[in-house]
């Protein structure tokens, strides 16, 4: 997809019925946030460095440019970002090749959205090669389109990925429900003007205006999503 991002435009509450659902991937639909950290720990161990567990909340949910560069700087490891990026993606692919645990309620929610023909997009900070591998198990047929982190000039926490997804679906971002698990993703969705449902995976997320926090996707269904949009009126 093109990385051209439309202007934010005017956000109004008029006609605020649900037009589309945009979903994050890691930690939201698939239980893989821990996989990334495990791979990072293993790689840096081979480089002679131990990662501080407190750094996990710094890198979770962020684009690889942010997380990888942070870890290189924090450890002083003798490796470039490009070299580390290849190792991280290779290591993660090996992990998901063995198992791909889905988050509770994920398949049921995707099937319900598909059954009711709700336009749905997968919006991830992960690279295209990773998304395509996961889609093979998750089900590419559930998504009208997908946006990868290496397909936009600015990925999360910038609004670009969500604005691009909304534009690709031909819908108003203000009438989209976004489901995210990290503060980084929530920031991106809110900056795009979307209604956000946060399902925290590792670090807590507080409720806020246009942001609803739930403990599991099992609490989310189409009626729930439509109800949130109705409350915006």
PDB file of N, CA and C in Angstrom, residues 54-119:
ATOM      1  N   UNK A  54      12.823  -4.488  33.134  1.00  0.00           N
ATOM      2  CA  UNK A  54      12.046  -3.246  33.124  1.00  0.00           C
ATOM      3  C   UNK A  54      11.988  -2.623  31.727  1.00  0.00           C
ATOM      4  N   UNK A  55      12.914  -3.005  30.861  1.00  0.00           N
ATOM      5  CA  UNK A  55      12.934  -2.466  29.493  1.00  0.00           C
ATOM      6  C   UNK A  55      11.782  -3.027  28.661  1.00  0.00           C
ATOM      7  N   UNK A  56      11.201  -4.100  29.126  1.00  0.00           N
ATOM      8  CA  UNK A  56      10.117  -4.733  28.361  1.00  0.00           C
ATOM      9  C   UNK A  56       8.966  -3.766  28.130  1.00  0.00           C
ATOM     10  N   UNK A  57       8.634  -2.977  29.141  1.00  0.00           N
ATOM     11  CA  UNK A  57       7.524  -2.034  28.982  1.00  0.00           C
ATOM     12  C   UNK A  57       7.903  -0.861  28.087  1.00  0.00           C
ATOM     13  N   UNK A  58       9.202  -0.637  27.908  1.00  0.00           N
ATOM     14  CA  UNK A  58       9.646   0.433  27.013  1.00  0.00           C
ATOM     15  C   UNK A  58       9.467   0.019  25.556  1.00  0.00           C
ATOM     16  N   UNK A  59       9.743  -1.236  25.252  1.00  0.00           N
ATOM     17  CA  UNK A  59       9.744  -1.685  23.852  1.00  0.00           C
ATOM     18  C   UNK A  59       8.422  -2.307  23.418  1.00  0.00           C
ATOM     19  N   UNK A  60       7.556  -2.673  24.363  1.00  0.00           N
ATOM     20  CA  UNK A  60       6.327  -3.373  23.996  1.00  0.00           C
ATOM     21  C   UNK A  60       5.440  -2.488  23.122  1.00  0.00           C
ATOM     22  N   UNK A  61       4.923  -3.082  22.078  1.00  0.00           N
ATOM     23  CA  UNK A  61       3.962  -2.409  21.226  1.00  0.00           C
ATOM     24  C   UNK A  61       4.529  -1.367  20.289  1.00  0.00           C
ATOM     25  N   UNK A  62       5.822  -1.131  20.382  1.00  0.00           N
ATOM     26  CA  UNK A  62       6.417  -0.085  19.554  1.00  0.00           C
ATOM     27  C   UNK A  62       6.924  -0.609  18.233  1.00  0.00           C
ATOM     28  N   UNK A  63       7.239   0.294  17.313  1.00  0.00           N
ATOM     29  CA  UNK A  63       7.831  -0.118  16.032  1.00  0.00           C
ATOM     30  C   UNK A  63       9.228  -0.662  16.270  1.00  0.00           C
ATOM     31  N   UNK A  64       9.713  -1.493  15.365  1.00  0.00           N
ATOM     32  CA  UNK A  64      11.024  -2.092  15.530  1.00  0.00           C
ATOM     33  C   UNK A  64      12.125  -1.035  15.569  1.00  0.00           C
ATOM     34  N   UNK A  65      11.949   0.056  14.820  1.00  0.00           N
ATOM     35  CA  UNK A  65      12.966   1.106  14.838  1.00  0.00           C
ATOM     36  C   UNK A  65      13.170   1.633  16.254  1.00  0.00           C
ATOM     37  N   UNK A  66      12.069   1.787  16.994  1.00  0.00           N
ATOM     38  CA  UNK A  66      12.175   2.311  18.354  1.00  0.00           C
ATOM     39  C   UNK A  66      12.730   1.269  19.311  1.00  0.00           C
ATOM     40  N   UNK A  67      12.161   0.069  19.298  1.00  0.00           N
ATOM     41  CA  UNK A  67      12.559  -0.951  20.263  1.00  0.00           C
ATOM     42  C   UNK A  67      13.992  -1.420  20.035  1.00  0.00           C
ATOM     43  N   UNK A  68      14.351  -1.673  18.780  1.00  0.00           N
ATOM     44  CA  UNK A  68      15.694  -2.160  18.484  1.00  0.00           C
ATOM     45  C   UNK A  68      16.752  -1.115  18.805  1.00  0.00           C
ATOM     46  N   UNK A  69      16.500   0.118  18.391  1.00  0.00           N
ATOM     47  CA  UNK A  69      17.475   1.178  18.665  1.00  0.00           C
ATOM     48  C   UNK A  69      17.607   1.459  20.154  1.00  0.00           C
ATOM     49  N   UNK A  70      16.509   1.349  20.870  1.00  0.00           N
ATOM     50  CA  UNK A  70      16.577   1.532  22.320  1.00  0.00           C
ATOM     51  C   UNK A  70      17.468   0.469  22.952  1.00  0.00           C
ATOM     52  N   UNK A  71      17.279  -0.782  22.560  1.00  0.00           N
ATOM     53  CA  UNK A  71      18.057  -1.866  23.153  1.00  0.00           C
ATOM     54  C   UNK A  71      19.531  -1.785  22.771  1.00  0.00           C
ATOM     55  N   UNK A  72      19.815  -1.367  21.548  1.00  0.00           N
ATOM     56  CA  UNK A  72      21.214  -1.195  21.138  1.00  0.00           C
ATOM     57  C   UNK A  72      21.878  -0.123  21.992  1.00  0.00           C
ATOM     58  N   UNK A  73      21.182   0.994  22.175  1.00  0.00           N
ATOM     59  CA  UNK A  73      21.743   2.091  22.960  1.00  0.00           C
ATOM     60  C   UNK A  73      21.856   1.730  24.436  1.00  0.00           C
ATOM     61  N   UNK A  74      20.829   1.047  24.961  1.00  0.00           N
ATOM     62  CA  UNK A  74      20.821   0.705  26.393  1.00  0.00           C
ATOM     63  C   UNK A  74      21.924  -0.291  26.747  1.00  0.00           C
ATOM     64  N   UNK A  75      22.213  -1.220  25.828  1.00  0.00           N
ATOM     65  CA  UNK A  75      23.211  -2.254  26.115  1.00  0.00           C
ATOM     66  C   UNK A  75      24.603  -1.903  25.601  1.00  0.00           C
ATOM     67  N   UNK A  76      24.670  -1.034  24.603  1.00  0.00           N
ATOM     68  CA  UNK A  76      25.952  -0.740  23.977  1.00  0.00           C
ATOM     69  C   UNK A  76      26.429  -1.873  23.101  1.00  0.00           C
ATOM     70  N   UNK A  77      25.494  -2.724  22.657  1.00  0.00           N
ATOM     71  CA  UNK A  77      25.857  -3.887  21.843  1.00  0.00           C
ATOM     72  C   UNK A  77      26.467  -3.460  20.506  1.00  0.00           C
ATOM     73  N   UNK A  78      27.428  -4.249  20.049  1.00  0.00           N
ATOM     74  CA  UNK A  78      28.112  -3.971  18.788  1.00  0.00           C
ATOM     75  C   UNK A  78      27.320  -4.581  17.638  1.00  0.00           C
ATOM     76  N   UNK A  79      26.206  -3.928  17.273  1.00  0.00           N
ATOM     77  CA  UNK A  79      25.355  -4.406  16.203  1.00  0.00           C
ATOM     78  C   UNK A  79      24.591  -3.215  15.644  1.00  0.00           C
ATOM     79  N   UNK A  80      24.350  -3.222  14.346  1.00  0.00           N
ATOM     80  CA  UNK A  80      23.606  -2.131  13.720  1.00  0.00           C
ATOM     81  C   UNK A  80      22.116  -2.434  13.765  1.00  0.00           C
ATOM     82  N   UNK A  81      21.307  -1.414  13.535  1.00  0.00           N
ATOM     83  CA  UNK A  81      19.865  -1.626  13.513  1.00  0.00           C
ATOM     84  C   UNK A  81      19.484  -2.608  12.408  1.00  0.00           C
ATOM     85  N   UNK A  82      20.053  -2.447  11.223  1.00  0.00           N
ATOM     86  CA  UNK A  82      19.704  -3.336  10.111  1.00  0.00           C
ATOM     87  C   UNK A  82      20.032  -4.787  10.430  1.00  0.00           C
ATOM     88  N   UNK A  83      21.189  -5.007  11.061  1.00  0.00           N
ATOM     89  CA  UNK A  83      21.577  -6.373  11.435  1.00  0.00           C
ATOM     90  C   UNK A  83      20.619  -6.934  12.470  1.00  0.00           C
ATOM     91  N   UNK A  84      20.282  -6.119  13.469  1.00  0.00           N
ATOM     92  CA  UNK A  84      19.388  -6.579  14.530  1.00  0.00           C
ATOM     93  C   UNK A  84      17.982  -6.823  14.005  1.00  0.00           C
ATOM     94  N   UNK A  85      17.529  -5.983  13.085  1.00  0.00           N
ATOM     95  CA  UNK A  85      16.199  -6.142  12.513  1.00  0.00           C
ATOM     96  C   UNK A  85      16.043  -7.508  11.848  1.00  0.00           C
ATOM     97  N   UNK A  86      17.048  -7.924  11.101  1.00  0.00           N
ATOM     98  CA  UNK A  86      17.003  -9.230  10.445  1.00  0.00           C
ATOM     99  C   UNK A  86      16.947 -10.343  11.482  1.00  0.00           C
ATOM    100  N   UNK A  87      17.784 -10.252  12.514  1.00  0.00           N
ATOM    101  CA  UNK A  87      17.807 -11.282  13.554  1.00  0.00           C
ATOM    102  C   UNK A  87      16.475 -11.368  14.297  1.00  0.00           C
ATOM    103  N   UNK A  88      15.881 -10.207  14.572  1.00  0.00           N
ATOM    104  CA  UNK A  88      14.603 -10.190  15.294  1.00  0.00           C
ATOM    105  C   UNK A  88      13.491 -10.823  14.471  1.00  0.00           C
ATOM    106  N   UNK A  89      13.378 -10.437  13.212  1.00  0.00           N
ATOM    107  CA  UNK A  89      12.331 -11.000  12.359  1.00  0.00           C
ATOM    108  C   UNK A  89      12.539 -12.497  12.139  1.00  0.00           C
ATOM    109  N   UNK A  90      13.794 -12.912  11.940  1.00  0.00           N
ATOM    110  CA  UNK A  90      14.077 -14.338  11.755  1.00  0.00           C
ATOM    111  C   UNK A  90      13.716 -15.124  13.012  1.00  0.00           C
ATOM    112  N   UNK A  91      14.118 -14.590  14.166  1.00  0.00           N
ATOM    113  CA  UNK A  91      13.831 -15.274  15.418  1.00  0.00           C
ATOM    114  C   UNK A  91      12.348 -15.364  15.702  1.00  0.00           C
ATOM    115  N   UNK A  92      11.623 -14.295  15.401  1.00  0.00           N
ATOM    116  CA  UNK A  92      10.185 -14.294  15.636  1.00  0.00           C
ATOM    117  C   UNK A  92       9.483 -15.274  14.708  1.00  0.00           C
ATOM    118  N   UNK A  93       9.910 -15.317  13.461  1.00  0.00           N
ATOM    119  CA  UNK A  93       9.306 -16.265  12.517  1.00  0.00           C
ATOM    120  C   UNK A  93       9.501 -17.708  12.972  1.00  0.00           C
ATOM    121  N   UNK A  94      10.657 -17.997  13.539  1.00  0.00           N
ATOM    122  CA  UNK A  94      10.874 -19.353  14.057  1.00  0.00           C
ATOM    123  C   UNK A  94       9.903 -19.651  15.189  1.00  0.00           C
ATOM    124  N   UNK A  95       9.658 -18.666  16.040  1.00  0.00           N
ATOM    125  CA  UNK A  95       8.747 -18.858  17.164  1.00  0.00           C
ATOM    126  C   UNK A  95       7.327 -19.136  16.690  1.00  0.00           C
ATOM    127  N   UNK A  96       6.831 -18.319  15.766  1.00  0.00           N
ATOM    128  CA  UNK A  96       5.446 -18.495  15.343  1.00  0.00           C
ATOM    129  C   UNK A  96       5.295 -19.705  14.441  1.00  0.00           C
ATOM    130  N   UNK A  97       6.416 -20.228  13.937  1.00  0.00           N
ATOM    131  CA  UNK A  97       6.354 -21.450  13.153  1.00  0.00           C
ATOM    132  C   UNK A  97       6.086 -22.659  14.021  1.00  0.00           C
ATOM    133  N   UNK A  98       6.391 -22.531  15.313  1.00  0.00           N
ATOM    134  CA  UNK A  98       6.172 -23.627  16.260  1.00  0.00           C
ATOM    135  C   UNK A  98       4.769 -23.546  16.850  1.00  0.00           C
ATOM    136  N   UNK A  99       4.345 -22.345  17.241  1.00  0.00           N
ATOM    137  CA  UNK A  99       3.024 -22.172  17.841  1.00  0.00           C
ATOM    138  C   UNK A  99       2.537 -20.757  17.606  1.00  0.00           C
ATOM    139  N   UNK A 100       1.240 -20.598  17.475  1.00  0.00           N
ATOM    140  CA  UNK A 100       0.643 -19.282  17.308  1.00  0.00           C
ATOM    141  C   UNK A 100      -0.608 -19.215  18.185  1.00  0.00           C
ATOM    142  N   UNK A 101      -0.437 -18.884  19.450  1.00  0.00           N
ATOM    143  CA  UNK A 101      -1.595 -18.821  20.350  1.00  0.00           C
ATOM    144  C   UNK A 101      -2.441 -17.591  20.083  1.00  0.00           C
ATOM    145  N   UNK A 102      -3.735 -17.787  19.923  1.00  0.00           N
ATOM    146  CA  UNK A 102      -4.653 -16.681  19.715  1.00  0.00           C
ATOM    147  C   UNK A 102      -5.167 -16.169  21.057  1.00  0.00           C
ATOM    148  N   UNK A 103      -5.497 -14.887  21.108  1.00  0.00           N
ATOM    149  CA  UNK A 103      -6.059 -14.323  22.319  1.00  0.00           C
ATOM    150  C   UNK A 103      -7.491 -14.824  22.486  1.00  0.00           C
ATOM    151  N   UNK A 104      -7.938 -15.046  23.723  1.00  0.00           N
ATOM    152  CA  UNK A 104      -9.317 -15.507  23.954  1.00  0.00           C
ATOM    153  C   UNK A 104     -10.325 -14.554  23.317  1.00  0.00           C
ATOM    154  N   UNK A 105     -11.244 -15.101  22.563  1.00  0.00           N
ATOM    155  CA  UNK A 105     -12.288 -14.307  21.941  1.00  0.00           C
ATOM    156  C   UNK A 105     -11.946 -13.775  20.565  1.00  0.00           C
ATOM    157  N   UNK A 106     -10.697 -13.917  20.126  1.00  0.00           N
ATOM    158  CA  UNK A 106     -10.270 -13.332  18.859  1.00  0.00           C
ATOM    159  C   UNK A 106     -10.991 -13.946  17.659  1.00  0.00           C
ATOM    160  N   UNK A 107     -10.975 -15.262  17.555  1.00  0.00           N
ATOM    161  CA  UNK A 107     -11.608 -15.919  16.414  1.00  0.00           C
ATOM    162  C   UNK A 107     -13.102 -15.657  16.391  1.00  0.00           C
ATOM    163  N   UNK A 108     -13.747 -15.712  17.545  1.00  0.00           N
ATOM    164  CA  UNK A 108     -15.187 -15.468  17.624  1.00  0.00           C
ATOM    165  C   UNK A 108     -15.539 -14.061  17.163  1.00  0.00           C
ATOM    166  N   UNK A 109     -14.746 -13.060  17.597  1.00  0.00           N
ATOM    167  CA  UNK A 109     -15.010 -11.677  17.213  1.00  0.00           C
ATOM    168  C   UNK A 109     -14.818 -11.482  15.711  1.00  0.00           C
ATOM    169  N   UNK A 110     -13.723 -11.997  15.168  1.00  0.00           N
ATOM    170  CA  UNK A 110     -13.469 -11.853  13.732  1.00  0.00           C
ATOM    171  C   UNK A 110     -14.561 -12.528  12.903  1.00  0.00           C
ATOM    172  N   UNK A 111     -15.008 -13.685  13.346  1.00  0.00           N
ATOM    173  CA  UNK A 111     -16.061 -14.402  12.619  1.00  0.00           C
ATOM    174  C   UNK A 111     -17.374 -13.620  12.659  1.00  0.00           C
ATOM    175  N   UNK A 112     -17.668 -12.996  13.784  1.00  0.00           N
ATOM    176  CA  UNK A 112     -18.902 -12.217  13.900  1.00  0.00           C
ATOM    177  C   UNK A 112     -18.855 -10.990  12.992  1.00  0.00           C
ATOM    178  N   UNK A 113     -17.720 -10.296  12.975  1.00  0.00           N
ATOM    179  CA  UNK A 113     -17.585  -9.128  12.112  1.00  0.00           C
ATOM    180  C   UNK A 113     -17.726  -9.520  10.648  1.00  0.00           C
ATOM    181  N   UNK A 114     -17.124 -10.646  10.281  1.00  0.00           N
ATOM    182  CA  UNK A 114     -17.214 -11.117   8.898  1.00  0.00           C
ATOM    183  C   UNK A 114     -18.642 -11.500   8.540  1.00  0.00           C
ATOM    184  N   UNK A 115     -19.333 -12.166   9.459  1.00  0.00           N
ATOM    185  CA  UNK A 115     -20.706 -12.607   9.204  1.00  0.00           C
ATOM    186  C   UNK A 115     -21.636 -11.430   8.969  1.00  0.00           C
ATOM    187  N   UNK A 116     -21.343 -10.294   9.609  1.00  0.00           N
ATOM    188  CA  UNK A 116     -22.172  -9.101   9.460  1.00  0.00           C
ATOM    189  C   UNK A 116     -21.589  -8.118   8.442  1.00  0.00           C
ATOM    190  N   UNK A 117     -20.561  -8.562   7.728  1.00  0.00           N
ATOM    191  CA  UNK A 117     -19.930  -7.782   6.653  1.00  0.00           C
ATOM    192  C   UNK A 117     -19.476  -6.404   7.131  1.00  0.00           C
ATOM    193  N   UNK A 118     -18.880  -6.370   8.317  1.00  0.00           N
ATOM    194  CA  UNK A 118     -18.291  -5.142   8.837  1.00  0.00           C
ATOM    195  C   UNK A 118     -16.887  -5.004   8.260  1.00  0.00           C
ATOM    196  N   UNK A 119     -16.576  -3.914   7.551  1.00  0.00           N
ATOM    197  CA  UNK A 119     -15.216  -3.738   7.024  1.00  0.00           C
ATOM    198  C   UNK A 119     -14.193  -3.810   8.159  1.00  0.00           C
TER     199      UNK A 119
END
